[in-house]
PDB file of C-alpha atoms in Angstrom:
ATOM      1  CA  UNK P   1      19.863  23.732   0.541  1.00  0.00           C
ATOM      2  CA  UNK P   2      20.480  23.123   4.237  1.00  0.00           C
ATOM      3  CA  UNK P   3      22.906  20.400   5.264  1.00  0.00           C
ATOM      4  CA  UNK P   4      20.934  19.703   8.423  1.00  0.00           C
ATOM      5  CA  UNK P   5      20.693  16.905  10.977  1.00  0.00           C
ATOM      6  CA  UNK P   6      19.110  16.505  14.449  1.00  0.00           C
ATOM      7  CA  UNK P   7      15.508  16.472  13.134  1.00  0.00           C
ATOM      8  CA  UNK P   8      15.614  20.177  12.290  1.00  0.00           C
ATOM      9  CA  UNK P   9      14.522  19.799   8.650  1.00  0.00           C
ATOM     10  CA  UNK P  10      11.017  21.202   9.118  1.00  0.00           C
ATOM     11  CA  UNK P  11      12.295  24.096  11.224  1.00  0.00           C
ATOM     12  CA  UNK P  12      14.752  25.157   8.536  1.00  0.00           C
ATOM     13  CA  UNK P  13      12.172  24.745   5.791  1.00  0.00           C
ATOM     14  CA  UNK P  14       9.976  27.205   7.689  1.00  0.00           C
ATOM     15  CA  UNK P  15      12.913  29.595   7.915  1.00  0.00           C
ATOM     16  CA  UNK P  16      13.137  29.722   4.122  1.00  0.00           C
ATOM     17  CA  UNK P  17      15.416  26.927   2.940  1.00  0.00           C
ATOM     18  CA  UNK P  18      14.198  25.393  -0.323  1.00  0.00           C
ATOM     19  CA  UNK P  19      15.587  21.942   0.519  1.00  0.00           C
ATOM     20  CA  UNK P  20      17.010  20.131   3.541  1.00  0.00           C
ATOM     21  CA  UNK P  21      18.957  16.890   3.811  1.00  0.00           C
ATOM     22  CA  UNK P  22      16.701  13.927   4.583  1.00  0.00           C
ATOM     23  CA  UNK P  23      19.000  12.230   7.080  1.00  0.00           C
ATOM     24  CA  UNK P  24      15.972  10.523   8.650  1.00  0.00           C
ATOM     25  CA  UNK P  25      15.225   8.471   5.530  1.00  0.00           C
ATOM     26  CA  UNK P  26      18.897   7.611   5.110  1.00  0.00           C
ATOM     27  CA  UNK P  27      19.156   6.350   8.698  1.00  0.00           C
ATOM     28  CA  UNK P  28      15.965   4.307   8.401  1.00  0.00           C
ATOM     29  CA  UNK P  29      17.178   2.700   5.186  1.00  0.00           C
ATOM     30  CA  UNK P  30      20.443   1.805   6.885  1.00  0.00           C
ATOM     31  CA  UNK P  31      18.386   0.210   9.649  1.00  0.00           C
ATOM     32  CA  UNK P  32      16.988  -2.257   7.121  1.00  0.00           C
ATOM     33  CA  UNK P  33      13.344  -2.405   8.250  1.00  0.00           C
ATOM     34  CA  UNK P  34      10.394  -1.482   6.047  1.00  0.00           C
ATOM     35  CA  UNK P  35       7.950  -0.105   8.589  1.00  0.00           C
ATOM     36  CA  UNK P  36      10.034   2.911   9.748  1.00  0.00           C
ATOM     37  CA  UNK P  37      10.684   3.810   6.100  1.00  0.00           C
ATOM     38  CA  UNK P  38       6.999   3.518   5.254  1.00  0.00           C
ATOM     39  CA  UNK P  39       6.042   5.631   8.272  1.00  0.00           C
ATOM     40  CA  UNK P  40       8.458   8.344   7.127  1.00  0.00           C
ATOM     41  CA  UNK P  41       6.661   8.450   3.771  1.00  0.00           C
ATOM     42  CA  UNK P  42       3.389   9.274   5.560  1.00  0.00           C
ATOM     43  CA  UNK P  43       4.648  12.840   6.078  1.00  0.00           C
ATOM     44  CA  UNK P  44       2.868  15.590   4.155  1.00  0.00           C
ATOM     45  CA  UNK P  45       4.040  16.404   0.653  1.00  0.00           C
ATOM     46  CA  UNK P  46       4.596  20.032   1.623  1.00  0.00           C
ATOM     47  CA  UNK P  47       7.442  18.615   3.728  1.00  0.00           C
ATOM     48  CA  UNK P  48       8.595  15.710   1.524  1.00  0.00           C
ATOM     49  CA  UNK P  49       8.802  17.775  -1.653  1.00  0.00           C
ATOM     50  CA  UNK P  50      11.481  19.926  -0.003  1.00  0.00           C
ATOM     51  CA  UNK P  51      13.736  17.122   1.221  1.00  0.00           C
ATOM     52  CA  UNK P  52      17.044  16.267  -0.455  1.00  0.00           C
ATOM     53  CA  UNK P  53      17.231  12.494  -0.535  1.00  0.00           C
ATOM     54  CA  UNK P  54      20.577  10.727  -0.773  1.00  0.00           C
ATOM     55  CA  UNK P  55      22.450   7.466  -0.219  1.00  0.00           C
ATOM     56  CA  UNK P  56      25.880   9.031   0.116  1.00  0.00           C
ATOM     57  CA  UNK P  57      27.523  12.432   0.352  1.00  0.00           C
ATOM     58  CA  UNK P  58      30.872  13.945   1.328  1.00  0.00           C
ATOM     59  CA  UNK P  59      30.211  13.273   5.045  1.00  0.00           C
ATOM     60  CA  UNK P  60      28.708   9.777   4.847  1.00  0.00           C
ATOM     61  CA  UNK P  61      30.367   6.517   3.767  1.00  0.00           C
ATOM     62  CA  UNK P  62      29.952   5.387   0.190  1.00  0.00           C
ATOM     63  CA  UNK P  63      26.686   3.552  -0.460  1.00  0.00           C
ATOM     64  CA  UNK P  64      28.640   0.489  -1.607  1.00  0.00           C
ATOM     65  CA  UNK P  65      30.420   0.475   1.769  1.00  0.00           C
ATOM     66  CA  UNK P  66      27.132   0.869   3.668  1.00  0.00           C
ATOM     67  CA  UNK P  67      24.762  -1.495   1.854  1.00  0.00           C
ATOM     68  CA  UNK P  68      25.313  -4.859   0.226  1.00  0.00           C
ATOM     69  CA  UNK P  69      24.465  -5.000  -3.477  1.00  0.00           C
ATOM     70  CA  UNK P  70      20.815  -6.053  -3.234  1.00  0.00           C
ATOM     71  CA  UNK P  71      19.996  -3.727  -0.343  1.00  0.00           C
ATOM     72  CA  UNK P  72      21.778  -0.870  -2.135  1.00  0.00           C
ATOM     73  CA  UNK P  73      19.480  -1.264  -5.132  1.00  0.00           C
ATOM     74  CA  UNK P  74      16.345  -1.453  -2.976  1.00  0.00           C
ATOM     75  CA  UNK P  75      17.401   1.637  -1.040  1.00  0.00           C
ATOM     76  CA  UNK P  76      18.170   3.492  -4.281  1.00  0.00           C
ATOM     77  CA  UNK P  77      14.731   2.734  -5.727  1.00  0.00           C
ATOM     78  CA  UNK P  78      13.041   4.068  -2.585  1.00  0.00           C
ATOM     79  CA  UNK P  79      15.312   7.090  -2.222  1.00  0.00           C
ATOM     80  CA  UNK P  80      15.348   8.373  -5.773  1.00  0.00           C
ATOM     81  CA  UNK P  81      11.803   7.505  -6.869  1.00  0.00           C
ATOM     82  CA  UNK P  82      10.204   9.151  -3.831  1.00  0.00           C
ATOM     83  CA  UNK P  83       9.250  12.865  -3.798  1.00  0.00           C
ATOM     84  CA  UNK P  84      11.823  15.567  -3.239  1.00  0.00           C
ATOM     85  CA  UNK P  85      15.216  16.501  -4.628  1.00  0.00           C
ATOM     86  CA  UNK P  86      17.362  13.557  -5.789  1.00  0.00           C
ATOM     87  CA  UNK P  87      20.904  14.067  -4.527  1.00  0.00           C
ATOM     88  CA  UNK P  88      23.522  11.945  -6.317  1.00  0.00           C
ATOM     89  CA  UNK P  89      27.165  11.971  -5.277  1.00  0.00           C
ATOM     90  CA  UNK P  90      30.233  11.924  -7.526  1.00  0.00           C
ATOM     91  CA  UNK P  91      31.258   8.317  -8.124  1.00  0.00           C
ATOM     92  CA  UNK P  92      28.000   6.828  -6.871  1.00  0.00           C
ATOM     93  CA  UNK P  93      26.928   5.609 -10.309  1.00  0.00           C
ATOM     94  CA  UNK P  94      30.261   3.832 -10.773  1.00  0.00           C
ATOM     95  CA  UNK P  95      30.060   2.078  -7.391  1.00  0.00           C
ATOM     96  CA  UNK P  96      33.104   3.688  -5.821  1.00  0.00           C
ATOM     97  CA  UNK P  97      34.003   2.464  -2.320  1.00  0.00           C
ATOM     98  CA  UNK P  98      36.447   5.034  -0.974  1.00  0.00           C
ATOM     99  CA  UNK P  99      35.076   8.173   0.653  1.00  0.00           C
ATOM    100  CA  UNK P 100      37.027  11.238  -0.414  1.00  0.00           C
ATOM    101  CA  UNK P 101      37.669  14.222   1.832  1.00  0.00           C
ATOM    102  CA  UNK P 102      36.034  17.399   0.456  1.00  0.00           C
ATOM    103  CA  UNK P 103      39.399  19.090   1.016  1.00  0.00           C
ATOM    104  CA  UNK P 104      41.004  16.995  -1.730  1.00  0.00           C
ATOM    105  CA  UNK P 105      40.675  17.441  -5.479  1.00  0.00           C
ATOM    106  CA  UNK P 106      41.925  13.968  -6.311  1.00  0.00           C
ATOM    107  CA  UNK P 107      40.829  10.396  -5.694  1.00  0.00           C
ATOM    108  CA  UNK P 108      42.367   6.945  -6.051  1.00  0.00           C
ATOM    109  CA  UNK P 109      41.524   5.047  -9.206  1.00  0.00           C
ATOM    110  CA  UNK P 110      38.749   2.491  -8.744  1.00  0.00           C
ATOM    111  CA  UNK P 111      37.215   0.016 -11.148  1.00  0.00           C
ATOM    112  CA  UNK P 112      33.653   0.706 -12.230  1.00  0.00           C
ATOM    113  CA  UNK P 113      31.029  -1.731 -10.971  1.00  0.00           C
ATOM    114  CA  UNK P 114      29.466  -2.395 -14.371  1.00  0.00           C
ATOM    115  CA  UNK P 115      26.314  -4.089 -13.053  1.00  0.00           C
ATOM    116  CA  UNK P 116      25.633  -1.269 -10.598  1.00  0.00           C
ATOM    117  CA  UNK P 117      26.299   1.356 -13.259  1.00  0.00           C
ATOM    118  CA  UNK P 118      23.785  -0.335 -15.560  1.00  0.00           C
ATOM    119  CA  UNK P 119      21.256  -0.404 -12.715  1.00  0.00           C
ATOM    120  CA  UNK P 120      21.643   3.341 -12.221  1.00  0.00           C
ATOM    121  CA  UNK P 121      21.228   3.878 -15.969  1.00  0.00           C
ATOM    122  CA  UNK P 122      17.852   2.127 -15.780  1.00  0.00           C
ATOM    123  CA  UNK P 123      16.893   4.015 -12.628  1.00  0.00           C
ATOM    124  CA  UNK P 124      17.703   7.357 -14.262  1.00  0.00           C
ATOM    125  CA  UNK P 125      15.630   6.339 -17.283  1.00  0.00           C
ATOM    126  CA  UNK P 126      12.713   5.630 -14.932  1.00  0.00           C
ATOM    127  CA  UNK P 127      13.121   9.111 -13.444  1.00  0.00           C
ATOM    128  CA  UNK P 128      12.587  10.554 -16.918  1.00  0.00           C
ATOM    129  CA  UNK P 129       9.161   8.930 -17.200  1.00  0.00           C
ATOM    130  CA  UNK P 130       6.431  11.604 -17.525  1.00  0.00           C
ATOM    131  CA  UNK P 131       4.533  10.110 -14.581  1.00  0.00           C
ATOM    132  CA  UNK P 132       7.542  10.469 -12.278  1.00  0.00           C
ATOM    133  CA  UNK P 133       8.666  13.813 -13.675  1.00  0.00           C
ATOM    134  CA  UNK P 134       5.270  15.530 -13.817  1.00  0.00           C
ATOM    135  CA  UNK P 135       2.844  13.334 -11.879  1.00  0.00           C
ATOM    136  CA  UNK P 136       1.339  13.201  -8.424  1.00  0.00           C
ATOM    137  CA  UNK P 137       2.762  10.860  -5.794  1.00  0.00           C
ATOM    138  CA  UNK P 138       0.654   8.637  -3.527  1.00  0.00           C
ATOM    139  CA  UNK P 139       1.558   5.983  -0.967  1.00  0.00           C
ATOM    140  CA  UNK P 140      -0.161   2.636  -1.629  1.00  0.00           C
ATOM    141  CA  UNK P 141      -1.744   0.330   0.940  1.00  0.00           C
ATOM    142  CA  UNK P 142      -0.035  -3.090   1.180  1.00  0.00           C
ATOM    143  CA  UNK P 143      -2.321  -5.899   2.339  1.00  0.00           C
ATOM    144  CA  UNK P 144      -1.716  -9.536   3.328  1.00  0.00           C
ATOM    145  CA  UNK P 145      -1.366 -11.809   0.299  1.00  0.00           C
ATOM    146  CA  UNK P 146      -3.270 -14.475   2.228  1.00  0.00           C
ATOM    147  CA  UNK P 147      -4.480 -15.042   5.765  1.00  0.00           C
ATOM    148  CA  UNK P 148      -1.670 -15.689   8.209  1.00  0.00           C
ATOM    149  CA  UNK P 149       1.071 -14.248   5.975  1.00  0.00           C
ATOM    150  CA  UNK P 150       2.699 -11.320   7.833  1.00  0.00           C
ATOM    151  CA  UNK P 151       5.268 -10.516   5.143  1.00  0.00           C
ATOM    152  CA  UNK P 152       3.102  -7.768   3.613  1.00  0.00           C
ATOM    153  CA  UNK P 153       4.624  -5.562   6.322  1.00  0.00           C
ATOM    154  CA  UNK P 154       7.999  -5.838   4.528  1.00  0.00           C
ATOM    155  CA  UNK P 155       6.776  -3.767   1.569  1.00  0.00           C
ATOM    156  CA  UNK P 156       6.816  -0.103   0.683  1.00  0.00           C
ATOM    157  CA  UNK P 157       4.769   0.861  -2.379  1.00  0.00           C
ATOM    158  CA  UNK P 158       3.681   4.079  -4.041  1.00  0.00           C
ATOM    159  CA  UNK P 159       2.409   5.394  -7.353  1.00  0.00           C
ATOM    160  CA  UNK P 160       3.155   8.316  -9.644  1.00  0.00           C
ATOM    161  CA  UNK P 161       0.269   9.386 -11.901  1.00  0.00           C
ATOM    162  CA  UNK P 162      -0.358  12.263 -14.301  1.00  0.00           C
ATOM    163  CA  UNK P 163      -3.712  13.802 -15.174  1.00  0.00           C
ATOM    164  CA  UNK P 164      -3.477  12.019 -18.540  1.00  0.00           C
ATOM    165  CA  UNK P 165      -3.297   8.603 -16.808  1.00  0.00           C
ATOM    166  CA  UNK P 166       0.431   7.977 -17.246  1.00  0.00           C
ATOM    167  CA  UNK P 167       1.325   5.790 -14.288  1.00  0.00           C
ATOM    168  CA  UNK P 168       4.330   4.235 -12.581  1.00  0.00           C
ATOM    169  CA  UNK P 169       4.059   1.904  -9.579  1.00  0.00           C
ATOM    170  CA  UNK P 170       7.052   1.410  -7.290  1.00  0.00           C
ATOM    171  CA  UNK P 171       7.063  -1.561  -4.916  1.00  0.00           C
ATOM    172  CA  UNK P 172       9.988  -2.783  -2.808  1.00  0.00           C
ATOM    173  CA  UNK P 173      10.394  -5.766  -0.498  1.00  0.00           C
ATOM    174  CA  UNK P 174      12.657  -4.066   2.022  1.00  0.00           C
ATOM    175  CA  UNK P 175      13.623  -7.176   3.972  1.00  0.00           C
ATOM    176  CA  UNK P 176      16.154 -10.005   3.973  1.00  0.00           C
ATOM    177  CA  UNK P 177      13.618 -12.709   3.020  1.00  0.00           C
ATOM    178  CA  UNK P 178      11.069 -13.412   0.294  1.00  0.00           C
ATOM    179  CA  UNK P 179       7.744 -11.667   0.886  1.00  0.00           C
ATOM    180  CA  UNK P 180       4.302 -11.356  -0.659  1.00  0.00           C
ATOM    181  CA  UNK P 181       1.608  -8.700  -0.634  1.00  0.00           C
ATOM    182  CA  UNK P 182      -1.435  -7.421  -2.494  1.00  0.00           C
ATOM    183  CA  UNK P 183      -1.485  -3.776  -3.526  1.00  0.00           C
ATOM    184  CA  UNK P 184      -4.637  -1.692  -3.419  1.00  0.00           C
ATOM    185  CA  UNK P 185      -4.297   0.447  -6.557  1.00  0.00           C
ATOM    186  CA  UNK P 186      -6.501   3.549  -6.315  1.00  0.00           C
ATOM    187  CA  UNK P 187      -6.792   4.087 -10.070  1.00  0.00           C
ATOM    188  CA  UNK P 188      -8.326   0.657 -10.813  1.00  0.00           C
ATOM    189  CA  UNK P 189     -12.050   1.370 -10.624  1.00  0.00           C
ATOM    190  CA  UNK P 190     -13.508  -0.549 -13.590  1.00  0.00           C
ATOM    191  CA  UNK P 191     -13.809  -4.327 -13.801  1.00  0.00           C
ATOM    192  CA  UNK P 192     -13.507  -4.570 -17.582  1.00  0.00           C
ATOM    193  CA  UNK P 193     -10.275  -4.998 -19.499  1.00  0.00           C
ATOM    194  CA  UNK P 194      -6.772  -5.591 -18.264  1.00  0.00           C
ATOM    195  CA  UNK P 195      -3.563  -3.803 -17.362  1.00  0.00           C
ATOM    196  CA  UNK P 196      -0.006  -4.377 -18.499  1.00  0.00           C
ATOM    197  CA  UNK P 197       2.781  -3.701 -16.025  1.00  0.00           C
ATOM    198  CA  UNK P 198       6.159  -3.160 -17.690  1.00  0.00           C
ATOM    199  CA  UNK P 199       9.093  -3.318 -15.287  1.00  0.00           C
ATOM    200  CA  UNK P 200      11.467  -0.476 -16.110  1.00  0.00           C
ATOM    201  CA  UNK P 201      14.316  -2.201 -14.260  1.00  0.00           C
ATOM    202  CA  UNK P 202      14.091  -5.704 -15.745  1.00  0.00           C
ATOM    203  CA  UNK P 203      12.022  -5.065 -18.926  1.00  0.00           C
ATOM    204  CA  UNK P 204       9.638  -7.896 -17.909  1.00  0.00           C
ATOM    205  CA  UNK P 205       5.888  -7.595 -18.625  1.00  0.00           C
ATOM    206  CA  UNK P 206       2.984  -8.721 -16.438  1.00  0.00           C
ATOM    207  CA  UNK P 207      -0.690  -8.716 -17.470  1.00  0.00           C
ATOM    208  CA  UNK P 208      -3.515  -8.631 -14.914  1.00  0.00           C
ATOM    209  CA  UNK P 209      -7.260  -8.312 -15.361  1.00  0.00           C
ATOM    210  CA  UNK P 210      -8.875  -5.202 -13.915  1.00  0.00           C
ATOM    211  CA  UNK P 211     -11.511  -7.360 -12.249  1.00  0.00           C
ATOM    212  CA  UNK P 212      -8.919  -9.354 -10.280  1.00  0.00           C
ATOM    213  CA  UNK P 213      -7.003  -6.233  -9.251  1.00  0.00           C
ATOM    214  CA  UNK P 214     -10.138  -4.492  -8.068  1.00  0.00           C
ATOM    215  CA  UNK P 215     -11.445  -7.529  -6.195  1.00  0.00           C
ATOM    216  CA  UNK P 216      -8.224  -8.849  -4.669  1.00  0.00           C
ATOM    217  CA  UNK P 217      -5.466  -6.298  -5.269  1.00  0.00           C
ATOM    218  CA  UNK P 218      -2.309  -6.644  -7.362  1.00  0.00           C
ATOM    219  CA  UNK P 219      -0.379  -9.688  -6.133  1.00  0.00           C
ATOM    220  CA  UNK P 220       3.366  -9.136  -5.682  1.00  0.00           C
ATOM    221  CA  UNK P 221       5.946 -11.783  -4.748  1.00  0.00           C
ATOM    222  CA  UNK P 222       9.517 -10.523  -4.435  1.00  0.00           C
ATOM    223  CA  UNK P 223      12.805 -11.948  -3.156  1.00  0.00           C
ATOM    224  CA  UNK P 224      14.769 -10.251  -0.396  1.00  0.00           C
ATOM    225  CA  UNK P 225      15.476  -6.607  -1.265  1.00  0.00           C
ATOM    226  CA  UNK P 226      13.612  -7.072  -4.551  1.00  0.00           C
ATOM    227  CA  UNK P 227      11.796  -4.270  -6.343  1.00  0.00           C
ATOM    228  CA  UNK P 228       9.526  -3.458  -9.257  1.00  0.00           C
ATOM    229  CA  UNK P 229       9.256  -0.121 -11.050  1.00  0.00           C
ATOM    230  CA  UNK P 230       6.166  -0.748 -13.152  1.00  0.00           C
ATOM    231  CA  UNK P 231       4.905   1.386 -15.996  1.00  0.00           C
ATOM    232  CA  UNK P 232       1.169   0.702 -16.091  1.00  0.00           C
ATOM    233  CA  UNK P 233      -0.966   0.840 -19.238  1.00  0.00           C
ATOM    234  CA  UNK P 234      -4.468  -0.309 -20.150  1.00  0.00           C
ATOM    235  CA  UNK P 235      -4.311  -3.067 -22.787  1.00  0.00           C
ATOM    236  CA  UNK P 236      -7.944  -4.058 -23.155  1.00  0.00           C
ATOM    237  CA  UNK P 237     -11.448  -2.987 -22.213  1.00  0.00           C
TER     238      UNK P 237
END
């Protein structure tokens, strides 16, 4: 793995490195705007699959020192549920604040952030889903929820899907205000039956008819820095 900066990731991949740091995604997440993040995800999977995606490492500040709590969670969902190698740093799950020099073998004692630790437990469970582990990744088109509503541009959404129709949908409102969008889901082709969306982060369930999704898209309304990680199943036909 190459610890690389200065937009040289592709160059080093071509020189034989299996993975390269994705500093570009990290910087765009720190910037706090959805569109640059979404544009980064338009890169080819031959490139994305060989990026090491992170929110902190031995050179960067702790994620808890970089992002506030809500933005940290949104950034984590995007970073670790996107394609590539997921790079977690010692102490990240516990919400540690103090960056430790790599030359030291000790660290000050810090209290665990219980809520953040529980969030990472749920995120890791989502990573074990067959769709995420074995499926194909696809960016999803986000459309206006209604005419004159520009907040659809605050969203980043993508799907993971296996050949046996195991599916997970990830959608994040990467902004500091409430936003709405409608998702164009490529796998919804029939108008009969309905779909159940089970949120792997909150355990909430949402049922939508296939006809409505196909005609209008899947409506999403999220608070600032809000996210869904939705396991999708057919519940009627």
